GROMACS .gro file of C-alpha atoms in nm:
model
  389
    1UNK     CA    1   3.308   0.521   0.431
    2UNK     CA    2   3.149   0.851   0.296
    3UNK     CA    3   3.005   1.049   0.606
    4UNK     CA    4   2.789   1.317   0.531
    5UNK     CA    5   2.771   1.472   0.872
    6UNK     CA    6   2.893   1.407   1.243
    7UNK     CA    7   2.797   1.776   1.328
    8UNK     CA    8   2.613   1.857   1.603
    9UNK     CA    9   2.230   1.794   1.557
   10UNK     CA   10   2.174   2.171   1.482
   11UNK     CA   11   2.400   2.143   1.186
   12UNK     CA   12   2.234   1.798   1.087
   13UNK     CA   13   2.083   1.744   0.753
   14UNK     CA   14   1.717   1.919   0.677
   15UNK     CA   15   1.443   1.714   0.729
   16UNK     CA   16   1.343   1.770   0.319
   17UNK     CA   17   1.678   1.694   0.196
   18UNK     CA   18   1.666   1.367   0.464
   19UNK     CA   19   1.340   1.282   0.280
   20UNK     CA   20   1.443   1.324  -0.066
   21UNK     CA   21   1.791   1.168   0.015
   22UNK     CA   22   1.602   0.833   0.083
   23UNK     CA   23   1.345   0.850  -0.179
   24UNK     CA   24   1.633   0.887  -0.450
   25UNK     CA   25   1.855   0.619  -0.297
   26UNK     CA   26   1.685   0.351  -0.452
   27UNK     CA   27   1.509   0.225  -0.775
   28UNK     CA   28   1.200   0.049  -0.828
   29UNK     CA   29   1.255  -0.331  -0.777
   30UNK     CA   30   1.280  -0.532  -1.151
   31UNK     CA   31   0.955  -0.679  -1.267
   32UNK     CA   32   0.889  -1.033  -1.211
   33UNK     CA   33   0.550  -1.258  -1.273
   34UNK     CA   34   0.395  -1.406  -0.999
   35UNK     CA   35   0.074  -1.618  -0.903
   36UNK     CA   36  -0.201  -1.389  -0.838
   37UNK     CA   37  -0.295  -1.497  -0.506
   38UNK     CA   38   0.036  -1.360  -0.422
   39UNK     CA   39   0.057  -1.028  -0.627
   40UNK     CA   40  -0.175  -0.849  -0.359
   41UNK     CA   41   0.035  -0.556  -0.205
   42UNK     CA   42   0.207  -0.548  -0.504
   43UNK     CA   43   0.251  -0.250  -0.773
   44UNK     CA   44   0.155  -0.345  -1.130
   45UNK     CA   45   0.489  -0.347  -1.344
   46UNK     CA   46   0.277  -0.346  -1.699
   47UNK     CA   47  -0.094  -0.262  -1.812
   48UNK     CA   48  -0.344  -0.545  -1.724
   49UNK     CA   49  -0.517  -0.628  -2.070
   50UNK     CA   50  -0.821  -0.848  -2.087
   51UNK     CA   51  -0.694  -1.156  -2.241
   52UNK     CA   52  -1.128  -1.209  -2.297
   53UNK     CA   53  -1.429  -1.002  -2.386
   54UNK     CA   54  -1.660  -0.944  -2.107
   55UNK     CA   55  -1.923  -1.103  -2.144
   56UNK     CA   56  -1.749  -1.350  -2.365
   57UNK     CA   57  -2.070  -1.415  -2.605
   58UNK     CA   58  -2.393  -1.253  -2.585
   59UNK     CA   59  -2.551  -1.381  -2.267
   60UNK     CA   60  -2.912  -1.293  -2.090
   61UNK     CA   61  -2.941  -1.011  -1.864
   62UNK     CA   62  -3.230  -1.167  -1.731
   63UNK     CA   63  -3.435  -1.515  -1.650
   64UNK     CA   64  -3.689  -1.520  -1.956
   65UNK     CA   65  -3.744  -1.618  -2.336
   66UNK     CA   66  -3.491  -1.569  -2.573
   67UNK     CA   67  -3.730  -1.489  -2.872
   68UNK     CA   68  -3.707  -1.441  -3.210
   69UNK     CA   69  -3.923  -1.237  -3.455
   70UNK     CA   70  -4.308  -1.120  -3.308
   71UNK     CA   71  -4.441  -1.347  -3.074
   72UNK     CA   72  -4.641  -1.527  -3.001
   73UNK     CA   73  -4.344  -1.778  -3.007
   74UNK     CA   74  -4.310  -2.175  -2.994
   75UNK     CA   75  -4.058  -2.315  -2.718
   76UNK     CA   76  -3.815  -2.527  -2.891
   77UNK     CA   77  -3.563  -2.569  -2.581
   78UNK     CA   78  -3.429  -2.412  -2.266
   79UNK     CA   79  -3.054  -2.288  -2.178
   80UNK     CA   80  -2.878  -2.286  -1.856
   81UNK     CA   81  -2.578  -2.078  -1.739
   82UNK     CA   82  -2.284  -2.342  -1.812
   83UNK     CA   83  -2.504  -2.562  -1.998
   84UNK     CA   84  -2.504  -2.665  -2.333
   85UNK     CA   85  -2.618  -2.346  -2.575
   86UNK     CA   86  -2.893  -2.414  -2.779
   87UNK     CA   87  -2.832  -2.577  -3.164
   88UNK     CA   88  -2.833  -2.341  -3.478
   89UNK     CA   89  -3.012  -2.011  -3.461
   90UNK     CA   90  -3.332  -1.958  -3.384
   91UNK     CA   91  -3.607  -1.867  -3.611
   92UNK     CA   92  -3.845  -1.626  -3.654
   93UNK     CA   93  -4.167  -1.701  -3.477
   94UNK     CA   94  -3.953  -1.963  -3.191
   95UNK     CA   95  -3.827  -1.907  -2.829
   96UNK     CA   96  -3.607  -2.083  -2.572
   97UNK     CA   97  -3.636  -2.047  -2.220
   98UNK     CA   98  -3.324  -1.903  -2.062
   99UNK     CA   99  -3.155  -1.852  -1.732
  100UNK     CA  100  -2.986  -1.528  -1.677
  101UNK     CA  101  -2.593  -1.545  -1.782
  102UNK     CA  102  -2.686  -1.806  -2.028
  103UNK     CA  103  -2.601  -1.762  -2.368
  104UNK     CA  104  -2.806  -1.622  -2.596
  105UNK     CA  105  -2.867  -1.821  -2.957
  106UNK     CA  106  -2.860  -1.648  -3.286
  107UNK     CA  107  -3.111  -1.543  -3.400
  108UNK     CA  108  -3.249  -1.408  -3.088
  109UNK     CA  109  -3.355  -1.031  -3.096
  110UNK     CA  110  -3.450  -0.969  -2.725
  111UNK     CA  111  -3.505  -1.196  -2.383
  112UNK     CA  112  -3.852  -1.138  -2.240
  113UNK     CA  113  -3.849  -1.162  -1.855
  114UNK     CA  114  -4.065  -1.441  -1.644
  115UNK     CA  115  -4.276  -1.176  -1.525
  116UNK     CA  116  -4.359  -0.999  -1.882
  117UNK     CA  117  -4.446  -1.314  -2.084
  118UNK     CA  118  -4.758  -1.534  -2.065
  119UNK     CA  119  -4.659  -1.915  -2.151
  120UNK     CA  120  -4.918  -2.200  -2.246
  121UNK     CA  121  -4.877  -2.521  -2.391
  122UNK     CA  122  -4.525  -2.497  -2.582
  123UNK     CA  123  -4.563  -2.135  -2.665
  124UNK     CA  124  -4.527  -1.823  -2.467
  125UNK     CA  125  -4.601  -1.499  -2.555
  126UNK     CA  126  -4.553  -1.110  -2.454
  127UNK     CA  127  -4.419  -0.763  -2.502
  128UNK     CA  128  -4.102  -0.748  -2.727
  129UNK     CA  129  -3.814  -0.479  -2.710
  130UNK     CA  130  -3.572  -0.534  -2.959
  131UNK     CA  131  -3.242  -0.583  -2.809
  132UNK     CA  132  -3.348  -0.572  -2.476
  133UNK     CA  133  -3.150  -0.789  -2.178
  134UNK     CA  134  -2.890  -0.925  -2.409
  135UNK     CA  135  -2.587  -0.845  -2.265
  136UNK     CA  136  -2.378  -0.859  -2.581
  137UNK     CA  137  -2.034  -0.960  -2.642
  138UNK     CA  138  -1.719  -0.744  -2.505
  139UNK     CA  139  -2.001  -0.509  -2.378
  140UNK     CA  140  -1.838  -0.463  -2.055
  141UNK     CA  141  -1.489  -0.526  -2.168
  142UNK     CA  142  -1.332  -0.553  -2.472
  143UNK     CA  143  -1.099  -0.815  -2.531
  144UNK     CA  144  -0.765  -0.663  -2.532
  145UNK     CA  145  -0.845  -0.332  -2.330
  146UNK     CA  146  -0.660  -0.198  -2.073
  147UNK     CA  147  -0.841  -0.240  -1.777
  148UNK     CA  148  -0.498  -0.108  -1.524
  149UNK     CA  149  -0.208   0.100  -1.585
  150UNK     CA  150   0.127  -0.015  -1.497
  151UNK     CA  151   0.207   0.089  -1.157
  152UNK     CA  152  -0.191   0.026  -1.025
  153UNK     CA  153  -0.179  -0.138  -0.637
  154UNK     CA  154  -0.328  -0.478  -0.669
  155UNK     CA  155  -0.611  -0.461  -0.485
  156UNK     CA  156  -0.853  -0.725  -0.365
  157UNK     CA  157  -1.064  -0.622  -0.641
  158UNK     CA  158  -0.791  -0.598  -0.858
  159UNK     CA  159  -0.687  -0.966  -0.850
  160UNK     CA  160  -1.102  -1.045  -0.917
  161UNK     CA  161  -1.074  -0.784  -1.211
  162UNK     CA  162  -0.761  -1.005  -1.350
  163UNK     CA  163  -0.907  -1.342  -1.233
  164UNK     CA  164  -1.217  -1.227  -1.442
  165UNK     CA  165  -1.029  -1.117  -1.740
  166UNK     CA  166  -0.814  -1.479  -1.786
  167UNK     CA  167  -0.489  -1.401  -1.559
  168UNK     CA  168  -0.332  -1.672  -1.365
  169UNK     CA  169  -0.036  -1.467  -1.297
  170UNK     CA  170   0.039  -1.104  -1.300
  171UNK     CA  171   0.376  -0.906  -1.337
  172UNK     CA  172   0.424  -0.713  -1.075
  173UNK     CA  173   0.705  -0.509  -0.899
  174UNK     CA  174   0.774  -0.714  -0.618
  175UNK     CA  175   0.725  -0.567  -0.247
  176UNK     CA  176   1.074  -0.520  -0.054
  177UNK     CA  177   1.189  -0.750   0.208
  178UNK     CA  178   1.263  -0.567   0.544
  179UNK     CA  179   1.468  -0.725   0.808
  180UNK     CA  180   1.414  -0.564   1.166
  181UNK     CA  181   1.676  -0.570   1.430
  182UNK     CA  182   1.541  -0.493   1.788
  183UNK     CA  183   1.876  -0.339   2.010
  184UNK     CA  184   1.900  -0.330   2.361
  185UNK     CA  185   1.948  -0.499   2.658
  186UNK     CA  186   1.656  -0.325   2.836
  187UNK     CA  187   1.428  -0.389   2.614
  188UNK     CA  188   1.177  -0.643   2.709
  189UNK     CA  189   0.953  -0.823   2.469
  190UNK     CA  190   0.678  -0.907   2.644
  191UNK     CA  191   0.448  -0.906   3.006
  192UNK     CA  192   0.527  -0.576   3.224
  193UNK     CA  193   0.901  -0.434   3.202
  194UNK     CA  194   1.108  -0.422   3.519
  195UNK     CA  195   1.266  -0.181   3.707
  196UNK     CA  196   1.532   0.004   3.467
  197UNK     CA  197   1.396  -0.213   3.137
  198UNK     CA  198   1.128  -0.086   2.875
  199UNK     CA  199   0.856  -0.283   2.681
  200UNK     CA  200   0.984  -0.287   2.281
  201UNK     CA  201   0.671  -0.065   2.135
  202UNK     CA  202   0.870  -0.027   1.799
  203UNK     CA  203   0.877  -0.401   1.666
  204UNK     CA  204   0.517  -0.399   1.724
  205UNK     CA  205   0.419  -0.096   1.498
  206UNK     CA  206   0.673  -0.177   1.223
  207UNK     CA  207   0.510  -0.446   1.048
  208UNK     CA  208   0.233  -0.251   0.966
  209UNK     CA  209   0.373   0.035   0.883
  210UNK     CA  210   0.614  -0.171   0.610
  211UNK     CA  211   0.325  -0.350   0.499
  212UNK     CA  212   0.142   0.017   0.466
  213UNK     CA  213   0.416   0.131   0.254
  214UNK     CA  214   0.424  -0.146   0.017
  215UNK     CA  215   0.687  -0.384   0.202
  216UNK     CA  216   0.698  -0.683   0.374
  217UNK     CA  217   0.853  -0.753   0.726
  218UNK     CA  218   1.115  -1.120   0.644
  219UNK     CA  219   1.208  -1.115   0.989
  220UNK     CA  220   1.225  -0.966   1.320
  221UNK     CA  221   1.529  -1.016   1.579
  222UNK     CA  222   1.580  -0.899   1.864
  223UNK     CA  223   1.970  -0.807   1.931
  224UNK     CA  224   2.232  -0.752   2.285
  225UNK     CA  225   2.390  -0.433   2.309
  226UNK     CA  226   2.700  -0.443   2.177
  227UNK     CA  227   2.875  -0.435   1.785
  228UNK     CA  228   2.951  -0.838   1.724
  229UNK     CA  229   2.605  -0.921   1.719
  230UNK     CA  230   2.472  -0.590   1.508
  231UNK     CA  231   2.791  -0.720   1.308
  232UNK     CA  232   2.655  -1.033   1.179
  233UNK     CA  233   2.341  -0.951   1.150
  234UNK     CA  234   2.422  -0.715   0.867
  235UNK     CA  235   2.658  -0.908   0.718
  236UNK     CA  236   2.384  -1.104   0.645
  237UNK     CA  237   2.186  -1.121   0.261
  238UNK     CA  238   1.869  -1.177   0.192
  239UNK     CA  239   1.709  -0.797   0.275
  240UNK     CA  240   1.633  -0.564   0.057
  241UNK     CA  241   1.622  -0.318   0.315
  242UNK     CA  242   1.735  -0.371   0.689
  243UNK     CA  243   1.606  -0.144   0.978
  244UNK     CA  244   1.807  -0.071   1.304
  245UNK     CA  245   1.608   0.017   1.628
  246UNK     CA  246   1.782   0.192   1.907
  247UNK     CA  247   2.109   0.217   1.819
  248UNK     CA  248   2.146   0.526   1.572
  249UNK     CA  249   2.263   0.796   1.864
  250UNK     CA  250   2.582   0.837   1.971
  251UNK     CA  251   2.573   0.715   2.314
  252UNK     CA  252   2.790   0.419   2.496
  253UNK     CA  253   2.566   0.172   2.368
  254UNK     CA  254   2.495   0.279   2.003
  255UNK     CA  255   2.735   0.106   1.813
  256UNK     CA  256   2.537   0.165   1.447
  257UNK     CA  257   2.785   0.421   1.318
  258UNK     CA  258   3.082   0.187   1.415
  259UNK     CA  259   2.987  -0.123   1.255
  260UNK     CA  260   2.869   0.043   0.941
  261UNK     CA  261   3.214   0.195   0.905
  262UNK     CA  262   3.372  -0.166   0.981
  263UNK     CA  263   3.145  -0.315   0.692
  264UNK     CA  264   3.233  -0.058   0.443
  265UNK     CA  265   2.889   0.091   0.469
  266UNK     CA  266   2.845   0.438   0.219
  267UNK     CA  267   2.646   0.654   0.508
  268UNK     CA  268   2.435   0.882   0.307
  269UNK     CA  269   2.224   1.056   0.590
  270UNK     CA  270   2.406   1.096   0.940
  271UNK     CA  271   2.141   1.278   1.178
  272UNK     CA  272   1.860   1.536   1.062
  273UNK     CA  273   1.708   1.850   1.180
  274UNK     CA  274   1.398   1.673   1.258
  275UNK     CA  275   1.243   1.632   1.640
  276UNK     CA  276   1.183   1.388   1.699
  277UNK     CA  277   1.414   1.206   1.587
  278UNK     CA  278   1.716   1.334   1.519
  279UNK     CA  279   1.970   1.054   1.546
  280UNK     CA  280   1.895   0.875   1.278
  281UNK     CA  281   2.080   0.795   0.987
  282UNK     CA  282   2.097   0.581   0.619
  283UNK     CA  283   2.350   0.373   0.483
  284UNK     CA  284   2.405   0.133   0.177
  285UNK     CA  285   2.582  -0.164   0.264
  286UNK     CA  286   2.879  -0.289  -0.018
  287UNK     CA  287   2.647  -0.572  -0.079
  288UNK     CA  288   2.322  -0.376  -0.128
  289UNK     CA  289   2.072  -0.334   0.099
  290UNK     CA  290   1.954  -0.055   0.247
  291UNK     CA  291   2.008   0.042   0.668
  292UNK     CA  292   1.796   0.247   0.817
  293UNK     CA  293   1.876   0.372   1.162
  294UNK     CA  294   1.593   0.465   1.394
  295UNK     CA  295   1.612   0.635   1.740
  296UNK     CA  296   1.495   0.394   2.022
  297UNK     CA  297   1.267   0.637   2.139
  298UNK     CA  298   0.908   0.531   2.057
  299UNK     CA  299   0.725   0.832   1.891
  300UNK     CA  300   1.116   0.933   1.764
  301UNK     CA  301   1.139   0.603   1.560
  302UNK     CA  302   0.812   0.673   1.396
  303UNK     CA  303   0.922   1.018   1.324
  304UNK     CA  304   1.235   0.860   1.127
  305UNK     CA  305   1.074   0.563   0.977
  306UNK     CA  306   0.860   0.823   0.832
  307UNK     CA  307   1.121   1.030   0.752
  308UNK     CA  308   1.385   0.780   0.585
  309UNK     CA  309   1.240   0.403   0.594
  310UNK     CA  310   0.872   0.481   0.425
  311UNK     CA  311   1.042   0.720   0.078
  312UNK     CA  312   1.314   0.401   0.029
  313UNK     CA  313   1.027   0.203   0.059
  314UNK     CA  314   0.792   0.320  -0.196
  315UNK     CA  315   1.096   0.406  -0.447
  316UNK     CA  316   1.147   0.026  -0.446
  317UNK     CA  317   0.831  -0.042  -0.509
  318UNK     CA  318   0.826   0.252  -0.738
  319UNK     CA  319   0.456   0.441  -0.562
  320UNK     CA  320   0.388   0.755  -0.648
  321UNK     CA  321   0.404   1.025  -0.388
  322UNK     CA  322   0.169   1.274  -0.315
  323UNK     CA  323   0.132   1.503  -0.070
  324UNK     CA  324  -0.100   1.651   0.116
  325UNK     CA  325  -0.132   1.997   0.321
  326UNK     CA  326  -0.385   2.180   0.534
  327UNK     CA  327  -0.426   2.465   0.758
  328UNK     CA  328  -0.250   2.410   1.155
  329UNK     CA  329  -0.409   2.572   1.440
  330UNK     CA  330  -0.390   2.549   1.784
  331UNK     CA  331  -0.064   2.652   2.008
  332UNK     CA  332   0.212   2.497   1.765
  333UNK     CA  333   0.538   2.659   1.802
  334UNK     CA  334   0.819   2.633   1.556
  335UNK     CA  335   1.180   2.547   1.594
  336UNK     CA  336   1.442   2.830   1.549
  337UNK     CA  337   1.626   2.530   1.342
  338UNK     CA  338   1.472   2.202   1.328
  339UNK     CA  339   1.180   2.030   1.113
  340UNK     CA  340   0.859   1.942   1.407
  341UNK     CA  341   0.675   1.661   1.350
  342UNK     CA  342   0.354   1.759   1.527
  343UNK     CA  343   0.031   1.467   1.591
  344UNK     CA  344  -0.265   1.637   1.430
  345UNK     CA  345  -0.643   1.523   1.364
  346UNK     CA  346  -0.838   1.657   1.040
  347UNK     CA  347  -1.141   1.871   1.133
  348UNK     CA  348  -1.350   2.067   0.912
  349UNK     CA  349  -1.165   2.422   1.017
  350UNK     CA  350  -0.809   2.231   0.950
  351UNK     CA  351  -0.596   2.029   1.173
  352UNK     CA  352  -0.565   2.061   1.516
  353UNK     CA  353  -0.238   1.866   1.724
  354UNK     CA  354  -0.335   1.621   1.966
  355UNK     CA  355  -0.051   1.670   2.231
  356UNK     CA  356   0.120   1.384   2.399
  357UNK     CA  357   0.399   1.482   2.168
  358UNK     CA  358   0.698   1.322   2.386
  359UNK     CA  359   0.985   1.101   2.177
  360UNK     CA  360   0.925   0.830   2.418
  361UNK     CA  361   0.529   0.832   2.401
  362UNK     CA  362   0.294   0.695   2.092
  363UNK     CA  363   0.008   0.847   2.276
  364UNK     CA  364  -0.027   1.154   2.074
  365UNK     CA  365   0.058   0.953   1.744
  366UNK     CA  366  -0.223   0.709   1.830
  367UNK     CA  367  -0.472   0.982   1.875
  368UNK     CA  368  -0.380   1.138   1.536
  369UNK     CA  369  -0.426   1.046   1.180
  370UNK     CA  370  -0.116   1.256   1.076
  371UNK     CA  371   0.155   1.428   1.121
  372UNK     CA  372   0.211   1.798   1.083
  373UNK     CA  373   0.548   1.924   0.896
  374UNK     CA  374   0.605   2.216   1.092
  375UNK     CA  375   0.879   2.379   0.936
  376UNK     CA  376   1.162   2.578   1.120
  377UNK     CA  377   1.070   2.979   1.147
  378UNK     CA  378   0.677   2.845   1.053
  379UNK     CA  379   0.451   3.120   1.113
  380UNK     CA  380   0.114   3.025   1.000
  381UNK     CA  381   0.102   2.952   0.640
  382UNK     CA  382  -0.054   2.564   0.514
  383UNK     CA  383   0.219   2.320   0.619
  384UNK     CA  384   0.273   1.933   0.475
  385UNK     CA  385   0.055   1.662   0.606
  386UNK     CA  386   0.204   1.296   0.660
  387UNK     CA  387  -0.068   1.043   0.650
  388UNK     CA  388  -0.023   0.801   0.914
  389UNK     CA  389  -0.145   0.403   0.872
   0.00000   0.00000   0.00000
């Protein structure tokens, strides 16, 4: 086993290398074509071409007569969207009555709206624009074009945009699977927590957070203290990436460190200068997946998950990453040493922390909308902004 660090916490890994550790650790997951209906979440592995024009022939913008020459015209049949088009071209000096989306015959040099034509007995008649309310062929899209780069999130919209454009499937980078292991025996699951237990408020958040970061949550279990059952739970396949709660310190009941080291496991971050959340750590298990060790601390797992679990996660799924920064104020003190991770909420002079800051408490993190990167020895200059879900 490779161990980066079993230093004190003051001597632990940055929290930028600890970031950029994770994000490098991993590659983007190999394409693979799936059913549309199930690409949503997904990352676009190749440009999404329009395998049809838009419109596919040149259809009526509006509910009218297709005409053709000067008017007035003779009626010699009526088209419906998804009905049978009209026979031959027209001629000049004849009109068909047509519904909007319906295509438009040959011949045909403009549609003249219901409310702009005056029809008698087989003829109709009215002002003429040449060209006007035909929505004509490829108009909107060209067959062929690229309507999405490679790497574009598949959006609601998206998979209408493909449906639209002829795509039954789409190739897509597929999102990760994330296994969750819940540690502890005083950690309660559900109704009010006893005397000397705590409610699990990590499971709950996790989920969403994966799914935020283009993941997907395969399973969630909930573990005894102790190293036989952490044991076979990572011996386990089937993850891409597997996250540990509340056993990543080095206390009597944290048996993390151990059982990676009795699997083999390549530790590649062992603690960071981050608070929260110091004790956590990353590992790469001989038969591939990820492990991401989070504090059992609340507010310090988010801290972590944020620091390690979310860069591995959009490396699979190969997201760009951007970053954001703005202007702190308020009473925010630095660390002589270590990264804070500070709740803040945007306002129009900058962001301003929240408080209820404690490693045990979400309250702060609820209140905010992200986190503050408040590096150590910060003394007032713009600092990095973490979006939060």
């Amino acid at each position: 086993m490779t161990v980066v660090r079993h230093d004190p916490v003051v001597d632990a890994m940055s929290w930028e290398a600890a970031r950029g550790v994770a994000a490098g650790s991993v590659k983007p997951l190999g394409a693979v074509p799936v059913p549309a209906a199930e690409a949503l979440g997904c990352r676009l592995a190749g440009p999404l071409r329009a395998l049809v024009a838009v419109p596919g022939v040149d259809v009526s913008a509006m509910d009218g007569y297709a005409v053709a020459g000067d008017g007035p015209w003779r009626l010699v049949g009526r088209v419906l969207a998804g009905g049978r088009a009209h026979a031959g071209p027209l001629a000049a000096g004849e009109a068909v009555e047509i519904a909007t989306g319906a295509p438009v015959p040959a011949g045909a040099v403009a549609v003249v709206p219901y409310e702009r034509a005056v029809a008698g007995a087989g003829t109709v008649d009215g002002a003429v624009e040449p060209g006007r309310h035909i929505r004509r062929r490829g108009e909107d899209i060209p067959e062929g074009a690229v309507v999405l780069e490679a790497g574009a999130p598949v959006t609601p919209v998206a998979l209408g945009l493909a449906a639209a454009l002829g795509h039954d499937d789409l190739l897509v980078r597929p999102r990760p699977g994330v296994l969750v292991l819940i540690t502890g025996d005083e950690v309660v699951h559900k109704g009010r927590p006893g005397p000397g237990r705590v409610r699990d408020a990590i499971g709950p958040f996790l989920p969403g957070l994966v799914e935020w970061a283009g993941g997907r949550v395969t399973d969630t279990v909930h573990l005894p203290d102790g190293p036989s059952a952490l044991h076979a739970a990572l011996s386990g396949r089937g993850a891409d990436v597997v996250v540990v709660c509340g056993a990543s310190s080095k206390g009597p009941a944290d048996h993390l460190r151990g059982v990676l080291a009795a699997l083999g496991a390549d530790v590649l971050v062992d603690g960071v200068a981050v608070r929260p959340g110091h004790p956590q750590a990353l590992a790469r298990l001989p038969h591939g997946p990820l492990v991401a060790g989070l504090p059992g601390n609340p507010f310090a797992a988010l801290g972590a998950a944020l620091t390690l679990l979310v860069p591995a996660l959009r490396g699979l799924t190969g997201t760009p990453v951007t970053r954001e920064t703005g202007t702190l104020g308020g009473h925010v003190r630095a660390h002589p040493r270590d990264t804070r991770l500070v709740p803040v909420r945007r306002t129009p002079e900058g962001v301003a922390p929240v408080g209820h800051d404690r490693p045990g408490s979400l309250w702060g993190a609820a209140l905010a909308d992200a986190l503050a990167v408040v590096s150590p020895g910060w003394d007032g200059e713009p600092v990095e902004l973490i979006e939060l879900p």
